[in-house]
PDB file of C-alpha atoms in Angstrom:
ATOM      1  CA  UNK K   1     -13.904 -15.773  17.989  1.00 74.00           C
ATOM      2  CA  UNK K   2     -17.371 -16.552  17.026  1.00 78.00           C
ATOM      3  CA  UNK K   3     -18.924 -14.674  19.745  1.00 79.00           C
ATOM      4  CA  UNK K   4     -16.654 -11.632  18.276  1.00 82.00           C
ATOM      5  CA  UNK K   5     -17.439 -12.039  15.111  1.00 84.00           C
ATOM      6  CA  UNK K   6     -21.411 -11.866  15.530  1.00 84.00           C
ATOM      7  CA  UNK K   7     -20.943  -9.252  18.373  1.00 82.00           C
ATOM      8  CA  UNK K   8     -19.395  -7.091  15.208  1.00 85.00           C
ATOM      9  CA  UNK K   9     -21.832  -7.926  12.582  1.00 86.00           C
ATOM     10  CA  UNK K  10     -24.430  -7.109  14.758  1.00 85.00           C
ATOM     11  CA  UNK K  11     -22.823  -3.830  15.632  1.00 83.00           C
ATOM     12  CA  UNK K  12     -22.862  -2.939  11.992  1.00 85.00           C
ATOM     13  CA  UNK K  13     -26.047  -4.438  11.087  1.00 84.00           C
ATOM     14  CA  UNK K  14     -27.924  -1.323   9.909  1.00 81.00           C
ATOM     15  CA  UNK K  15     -25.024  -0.562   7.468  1.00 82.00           C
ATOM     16  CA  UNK K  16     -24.974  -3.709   5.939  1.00 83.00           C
ATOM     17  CA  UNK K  17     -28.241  -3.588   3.525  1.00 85.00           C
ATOM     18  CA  UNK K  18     -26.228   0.164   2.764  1.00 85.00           C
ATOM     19  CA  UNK K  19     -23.303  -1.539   2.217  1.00 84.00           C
ATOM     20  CA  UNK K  20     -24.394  -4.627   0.177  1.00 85.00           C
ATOM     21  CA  UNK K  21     -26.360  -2.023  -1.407  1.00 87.00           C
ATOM     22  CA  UNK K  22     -23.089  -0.035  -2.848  1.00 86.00           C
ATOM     23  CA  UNK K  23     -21.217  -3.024  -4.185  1.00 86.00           C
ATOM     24  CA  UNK K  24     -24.489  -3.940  -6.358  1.00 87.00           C
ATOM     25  CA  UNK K  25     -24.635  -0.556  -7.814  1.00 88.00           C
ATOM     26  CA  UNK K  26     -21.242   0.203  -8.454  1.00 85.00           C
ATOM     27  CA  UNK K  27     -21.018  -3.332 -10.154  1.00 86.00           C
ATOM     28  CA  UNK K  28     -24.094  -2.588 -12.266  1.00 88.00           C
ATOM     29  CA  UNK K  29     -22.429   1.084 -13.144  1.00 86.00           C
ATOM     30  CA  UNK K  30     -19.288  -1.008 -13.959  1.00 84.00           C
ATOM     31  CA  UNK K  31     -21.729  -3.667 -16.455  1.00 87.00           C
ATOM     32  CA  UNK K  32     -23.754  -0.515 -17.698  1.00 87.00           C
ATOM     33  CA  UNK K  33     -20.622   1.712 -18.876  1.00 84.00           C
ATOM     34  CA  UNK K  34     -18.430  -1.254 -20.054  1.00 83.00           C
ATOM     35  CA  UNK K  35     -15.774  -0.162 -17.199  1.00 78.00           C
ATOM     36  CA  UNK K  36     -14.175  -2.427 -14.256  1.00 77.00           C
ATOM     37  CA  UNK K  37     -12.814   0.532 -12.208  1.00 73.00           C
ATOM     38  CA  UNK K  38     -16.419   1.112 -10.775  1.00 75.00           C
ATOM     39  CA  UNK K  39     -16.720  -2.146  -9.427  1.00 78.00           C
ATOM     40  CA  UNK K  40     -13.168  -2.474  -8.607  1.00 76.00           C
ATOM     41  CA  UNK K  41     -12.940   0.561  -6.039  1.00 77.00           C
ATOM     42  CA  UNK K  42     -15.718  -0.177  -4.219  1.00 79.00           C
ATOM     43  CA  UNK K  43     -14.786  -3.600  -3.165  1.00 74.00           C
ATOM     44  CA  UNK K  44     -12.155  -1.918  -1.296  1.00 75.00           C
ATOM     45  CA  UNK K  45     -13.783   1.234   0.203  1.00 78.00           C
ATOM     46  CA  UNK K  46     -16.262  -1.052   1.256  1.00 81.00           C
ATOM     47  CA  UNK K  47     -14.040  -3.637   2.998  1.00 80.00           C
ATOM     48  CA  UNK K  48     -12.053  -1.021   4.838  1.00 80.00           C
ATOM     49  CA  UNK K  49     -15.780   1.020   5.585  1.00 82.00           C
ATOM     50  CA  UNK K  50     -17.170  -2.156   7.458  1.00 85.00           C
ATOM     51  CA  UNK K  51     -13.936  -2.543   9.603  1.00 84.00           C
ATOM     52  CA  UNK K  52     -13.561   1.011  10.542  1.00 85.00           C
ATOM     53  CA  UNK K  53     -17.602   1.002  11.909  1.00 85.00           C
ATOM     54  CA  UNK K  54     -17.107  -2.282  14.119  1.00 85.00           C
ATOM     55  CA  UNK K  55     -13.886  -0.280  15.257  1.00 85.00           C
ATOM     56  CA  UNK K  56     -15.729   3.177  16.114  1.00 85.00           C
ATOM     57  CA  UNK K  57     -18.381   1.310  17.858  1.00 83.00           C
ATOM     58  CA  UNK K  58     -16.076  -0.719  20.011  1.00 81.00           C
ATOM     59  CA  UNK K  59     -13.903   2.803  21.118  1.00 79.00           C
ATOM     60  CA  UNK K  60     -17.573   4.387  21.755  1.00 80.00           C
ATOM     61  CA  UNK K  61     -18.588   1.826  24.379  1.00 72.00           C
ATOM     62  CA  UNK K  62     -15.127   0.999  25.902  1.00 72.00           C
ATOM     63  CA  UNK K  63     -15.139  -2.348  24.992  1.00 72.00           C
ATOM     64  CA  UNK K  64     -11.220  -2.191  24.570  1.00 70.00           C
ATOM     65  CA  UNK K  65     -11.000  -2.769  28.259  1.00 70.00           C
ATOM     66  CA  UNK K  66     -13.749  -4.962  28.673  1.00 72.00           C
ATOM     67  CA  UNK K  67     -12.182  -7.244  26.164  1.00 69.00           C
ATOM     68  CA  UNK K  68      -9.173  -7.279  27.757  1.00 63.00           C
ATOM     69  CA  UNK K  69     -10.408  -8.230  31.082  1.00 64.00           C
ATOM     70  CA  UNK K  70     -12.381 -10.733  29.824  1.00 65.00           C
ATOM     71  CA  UNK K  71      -9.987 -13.075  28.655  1.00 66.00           C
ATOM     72  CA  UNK K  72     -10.078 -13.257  25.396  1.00 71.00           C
ATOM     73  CA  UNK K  73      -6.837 -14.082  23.511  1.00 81.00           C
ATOM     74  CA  UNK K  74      -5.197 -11.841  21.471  1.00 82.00           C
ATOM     75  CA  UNK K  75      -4.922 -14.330  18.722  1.00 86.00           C
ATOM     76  CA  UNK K  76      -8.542 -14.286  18.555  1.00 85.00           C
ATOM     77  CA  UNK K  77      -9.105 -10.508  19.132  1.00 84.00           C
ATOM     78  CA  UNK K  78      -7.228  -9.266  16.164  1.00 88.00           C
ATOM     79  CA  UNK K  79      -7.743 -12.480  14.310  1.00 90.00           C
ATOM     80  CA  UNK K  80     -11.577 -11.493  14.710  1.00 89.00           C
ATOM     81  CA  UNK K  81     -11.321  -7.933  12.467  1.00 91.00           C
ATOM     82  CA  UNK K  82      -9.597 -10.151  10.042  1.00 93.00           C
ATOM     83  CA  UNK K  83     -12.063 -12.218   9.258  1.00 92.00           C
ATOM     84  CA  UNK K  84     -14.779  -9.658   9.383  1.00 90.00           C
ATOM     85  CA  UNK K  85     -12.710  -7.580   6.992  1.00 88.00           C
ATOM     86  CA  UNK K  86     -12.109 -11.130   4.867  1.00 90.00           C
ATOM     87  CA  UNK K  87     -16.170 -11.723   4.989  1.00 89.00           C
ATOM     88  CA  UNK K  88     -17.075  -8.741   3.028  1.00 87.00           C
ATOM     89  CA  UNK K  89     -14.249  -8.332   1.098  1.00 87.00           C
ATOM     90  CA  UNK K  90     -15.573 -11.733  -0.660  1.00 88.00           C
ATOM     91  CA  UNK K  91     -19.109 -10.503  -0.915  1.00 87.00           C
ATOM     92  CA  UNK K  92     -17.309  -7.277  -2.706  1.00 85.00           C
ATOM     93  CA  UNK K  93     -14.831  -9.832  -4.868  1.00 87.00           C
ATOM     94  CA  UNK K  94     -17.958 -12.099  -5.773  1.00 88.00           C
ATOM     95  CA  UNK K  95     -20.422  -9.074  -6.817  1.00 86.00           C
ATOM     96  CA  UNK K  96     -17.741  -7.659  -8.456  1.00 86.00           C
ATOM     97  CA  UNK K  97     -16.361 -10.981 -10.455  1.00 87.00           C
ATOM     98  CA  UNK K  98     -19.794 -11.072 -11.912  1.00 87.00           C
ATOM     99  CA  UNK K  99     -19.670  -8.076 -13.035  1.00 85.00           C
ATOM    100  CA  UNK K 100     -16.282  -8.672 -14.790  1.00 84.00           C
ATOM    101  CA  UNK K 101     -17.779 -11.663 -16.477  1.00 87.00           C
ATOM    102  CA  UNK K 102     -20.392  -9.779 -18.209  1.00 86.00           C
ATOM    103  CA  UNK K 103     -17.670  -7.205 -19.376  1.00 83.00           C
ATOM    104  CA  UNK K 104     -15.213  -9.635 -20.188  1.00 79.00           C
ATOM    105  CA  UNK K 105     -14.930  -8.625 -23.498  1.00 76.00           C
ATOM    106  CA  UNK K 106     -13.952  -5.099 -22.818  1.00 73.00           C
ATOM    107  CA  UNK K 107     -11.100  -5.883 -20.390  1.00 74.00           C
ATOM    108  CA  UNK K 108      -8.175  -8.046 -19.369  1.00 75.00           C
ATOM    109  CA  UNK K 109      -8.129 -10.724 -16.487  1.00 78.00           C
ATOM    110  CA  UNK K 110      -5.889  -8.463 -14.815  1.00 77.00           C
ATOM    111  CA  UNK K 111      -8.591  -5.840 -14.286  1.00 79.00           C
ATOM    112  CA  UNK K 112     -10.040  -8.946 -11.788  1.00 83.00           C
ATOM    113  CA  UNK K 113      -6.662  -9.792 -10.401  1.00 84.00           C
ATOM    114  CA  UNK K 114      -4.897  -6.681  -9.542  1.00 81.00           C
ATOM    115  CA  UNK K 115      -8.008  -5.004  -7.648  1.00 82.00           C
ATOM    116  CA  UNK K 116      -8.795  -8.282  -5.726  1.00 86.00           C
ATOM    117  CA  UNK K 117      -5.166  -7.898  -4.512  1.00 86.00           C
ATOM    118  CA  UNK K 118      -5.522  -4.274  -3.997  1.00 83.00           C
ATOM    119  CA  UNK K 119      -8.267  -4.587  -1.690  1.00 84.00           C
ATOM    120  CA  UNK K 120      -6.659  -7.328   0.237  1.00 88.00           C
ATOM    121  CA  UNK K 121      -3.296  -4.777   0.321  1.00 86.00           C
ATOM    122  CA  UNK K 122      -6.172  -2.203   1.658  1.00 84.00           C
ATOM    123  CA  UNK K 123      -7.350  -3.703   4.767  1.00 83.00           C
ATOM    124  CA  UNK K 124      -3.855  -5.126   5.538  1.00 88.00           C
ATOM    125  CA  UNK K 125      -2.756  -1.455   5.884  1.00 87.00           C
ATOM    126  CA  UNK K 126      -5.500  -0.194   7.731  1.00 86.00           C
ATOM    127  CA  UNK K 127      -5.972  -2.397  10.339  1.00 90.00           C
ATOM    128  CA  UNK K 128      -2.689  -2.190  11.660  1.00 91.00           C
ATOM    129  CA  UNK K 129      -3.128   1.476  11.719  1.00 88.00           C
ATOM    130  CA  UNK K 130      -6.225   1.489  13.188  1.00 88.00           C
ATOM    131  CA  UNK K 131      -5.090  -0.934  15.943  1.00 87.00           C
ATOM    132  CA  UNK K 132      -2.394   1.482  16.475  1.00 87.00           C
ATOM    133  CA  UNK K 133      -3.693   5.102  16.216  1.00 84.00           C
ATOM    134  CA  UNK K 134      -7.040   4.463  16.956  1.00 81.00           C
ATOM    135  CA  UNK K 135     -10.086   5.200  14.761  1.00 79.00           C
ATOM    136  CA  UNK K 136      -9.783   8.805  14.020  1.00 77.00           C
ATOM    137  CA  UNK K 137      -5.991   9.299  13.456  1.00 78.00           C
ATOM    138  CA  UNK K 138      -6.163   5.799  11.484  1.00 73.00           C
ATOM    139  CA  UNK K 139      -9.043   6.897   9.317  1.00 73.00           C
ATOM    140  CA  UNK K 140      -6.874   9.719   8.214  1.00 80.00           C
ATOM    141  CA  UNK K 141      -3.852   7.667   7.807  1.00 77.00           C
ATOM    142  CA  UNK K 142      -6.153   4.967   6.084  1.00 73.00           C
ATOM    143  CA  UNK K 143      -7.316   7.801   3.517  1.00 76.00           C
ATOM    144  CA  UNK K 144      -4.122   8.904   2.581  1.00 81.00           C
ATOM    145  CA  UNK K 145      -3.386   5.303   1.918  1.00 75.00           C
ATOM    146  CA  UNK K 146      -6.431   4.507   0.118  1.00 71.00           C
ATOM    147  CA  UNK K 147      -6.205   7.426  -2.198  1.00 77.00           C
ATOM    148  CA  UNK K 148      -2.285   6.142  -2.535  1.00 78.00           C
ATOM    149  CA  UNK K 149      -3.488   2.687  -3.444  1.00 70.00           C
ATOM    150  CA  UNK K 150      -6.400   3.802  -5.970  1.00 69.00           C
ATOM    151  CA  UNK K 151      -4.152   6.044  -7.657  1.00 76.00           C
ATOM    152  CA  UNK K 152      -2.019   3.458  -8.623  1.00 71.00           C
ATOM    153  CA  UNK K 153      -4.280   0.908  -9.293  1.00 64.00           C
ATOM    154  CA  UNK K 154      -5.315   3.215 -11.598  1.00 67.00           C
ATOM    155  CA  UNK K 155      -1.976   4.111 -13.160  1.00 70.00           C
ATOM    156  CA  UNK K 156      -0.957  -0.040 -13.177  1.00 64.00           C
ATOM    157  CA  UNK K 157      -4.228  -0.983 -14.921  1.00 60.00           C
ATOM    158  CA  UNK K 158      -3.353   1.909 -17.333  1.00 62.00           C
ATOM    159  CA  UNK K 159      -0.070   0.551 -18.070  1.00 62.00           C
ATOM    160  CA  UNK K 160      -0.256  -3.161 -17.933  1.00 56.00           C
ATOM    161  CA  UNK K 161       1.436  -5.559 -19.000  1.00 51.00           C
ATOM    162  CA  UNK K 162       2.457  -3.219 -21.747  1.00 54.00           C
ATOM    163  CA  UNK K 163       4.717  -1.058 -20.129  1.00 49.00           C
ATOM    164  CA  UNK K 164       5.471  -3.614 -17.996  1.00 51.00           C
ATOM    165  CA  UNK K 165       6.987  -6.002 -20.479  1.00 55.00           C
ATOM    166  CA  UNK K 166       5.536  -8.872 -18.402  1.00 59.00           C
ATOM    167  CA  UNK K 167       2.911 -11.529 -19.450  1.00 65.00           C
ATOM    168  CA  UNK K 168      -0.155 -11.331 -17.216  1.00 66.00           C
ATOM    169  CA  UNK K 169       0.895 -14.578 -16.058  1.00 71.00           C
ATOM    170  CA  UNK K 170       4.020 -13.665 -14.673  1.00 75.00           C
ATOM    171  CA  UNK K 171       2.450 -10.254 -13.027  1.00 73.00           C
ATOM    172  CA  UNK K 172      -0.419 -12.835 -11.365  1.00 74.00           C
ATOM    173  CA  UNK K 173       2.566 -14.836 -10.168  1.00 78.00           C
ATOM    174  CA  UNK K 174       4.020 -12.137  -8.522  1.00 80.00           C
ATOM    175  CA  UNK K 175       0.851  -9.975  -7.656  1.00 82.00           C
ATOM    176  CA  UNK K 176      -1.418 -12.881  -5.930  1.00 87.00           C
ATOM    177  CA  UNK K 177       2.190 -14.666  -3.581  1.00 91.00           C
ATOM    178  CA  UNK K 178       2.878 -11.062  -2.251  1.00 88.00           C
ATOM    179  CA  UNK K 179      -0.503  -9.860  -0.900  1.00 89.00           C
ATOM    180  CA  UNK K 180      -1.145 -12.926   0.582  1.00 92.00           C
ATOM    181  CA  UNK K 181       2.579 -12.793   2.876  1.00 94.00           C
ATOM    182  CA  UNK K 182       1.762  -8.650   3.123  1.00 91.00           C
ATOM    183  CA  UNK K 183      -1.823  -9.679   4.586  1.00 92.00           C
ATOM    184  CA  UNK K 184      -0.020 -12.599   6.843  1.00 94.00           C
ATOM    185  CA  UNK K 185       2.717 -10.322   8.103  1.00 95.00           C
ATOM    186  CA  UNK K 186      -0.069  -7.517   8.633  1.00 94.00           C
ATOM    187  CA  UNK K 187      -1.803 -10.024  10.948  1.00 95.00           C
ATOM    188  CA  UNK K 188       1.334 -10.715  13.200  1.00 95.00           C
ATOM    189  CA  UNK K 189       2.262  -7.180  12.961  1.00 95.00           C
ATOM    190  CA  UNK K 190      -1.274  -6.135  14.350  1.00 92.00           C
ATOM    191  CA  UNK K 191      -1.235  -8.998  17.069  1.00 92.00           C
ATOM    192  CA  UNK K 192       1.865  -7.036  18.045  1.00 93.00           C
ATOM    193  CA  UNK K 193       1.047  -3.575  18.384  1.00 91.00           C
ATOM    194  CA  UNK K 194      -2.304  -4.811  20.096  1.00 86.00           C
ATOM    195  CA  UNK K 195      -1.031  -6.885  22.571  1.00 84.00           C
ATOM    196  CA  UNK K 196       1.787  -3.793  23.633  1.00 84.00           C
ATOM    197  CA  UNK K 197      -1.406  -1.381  23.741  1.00 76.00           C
ATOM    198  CA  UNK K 198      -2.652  -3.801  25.864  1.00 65.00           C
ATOM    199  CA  UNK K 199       0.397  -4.001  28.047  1.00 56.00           C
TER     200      UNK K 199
END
């Protein structure tokens, strides 16, 4: 998985700085106007960006077959986009927690929570898609789904926990337990339409 891994990262190297790039400014936009949603949507578009460039590289130079023959496991394979997707979703989460500490004052906890989840929700769709469809038809199944998923981050952050009638505790209860089994059963679920594709 290692050798995966790095093969990716290099792949994407000259979007990286770009990347990295992004998630600073959007969290300074988020700091400078007193807003989280800045630095909350990026994390996300960002995370799913990264995955769907290792993706259109790999289609580009046929390495779908050469991975296959090659040995590798399929445990590994898809575990591999996982991770990557898991790497810079942290550097997004970490840029973006910072920013939420210096605007603390001007929002709940739940602005933090609820987009972390989000963009954990985000790559759990789209890589099973993308496994599926391939990168074209799952970048426009991915966009519908991201625009889906902002929207109501959007309308949930505008509404909670008032509407709601729930304590922010008992939403982060609920929230934090159910992307984590989504993002587990989106593994499995990938590892299976992979390894039929392969078949």
């Amino acid at each position: 998985m290692k050798g995966l891994l790095l093969k990716d990262l290099y792949n994407v190297r000259k979007q990286i700085l770009w990347y990295l790039a992004m998630i600073v400014i959007f969290c300074a936009v988020s700091v400078f106007v007193r807003n989280s949603a800045f630095g909350a949507t990026i994390g996300i578009l960002v995370t799913v960006s990264v995955l769907l460039t290792a993706f259109a590289y790999e289609e580009k130079d046929g390495w779908n077959r050469f991975v296959a023959a090659s040995g590798a496991g399929k445990w590994a394979i898809v575990g591999e986009k996982y991770l990557l997707g898991l790497i810079f979703a942290v550097l997004g989460i970490a840029a973006y927690l910072a920013a939420f500490i210096l605007i603390r004052d001007y929002c709940d906890w739940l602005d933090f929570v609820l987009p972390v989840c989000m963009q954990f929700l985000m790559f759990a769709v789209t890589l099973p898609l993308v496994i599926k469809f391939g990168t074209e038809r799952g970048r426009v199944y991915m966009i519908v789904a991201m625009i889906a998923m902002i929207v109501i981050l959007i309308f949930a952050l505008s509404l909670i926990p008032e509407a709601w009638g729930a304590t922010p505790q008992i939403i982060a209860a609920v929230s934090i337990p159910a992307t984590v089994a989504l993002a587990v059963a989106s593994y499995f679920i990938s590892v299976a339409i992979y390894d039929r594709k392969r078949c």
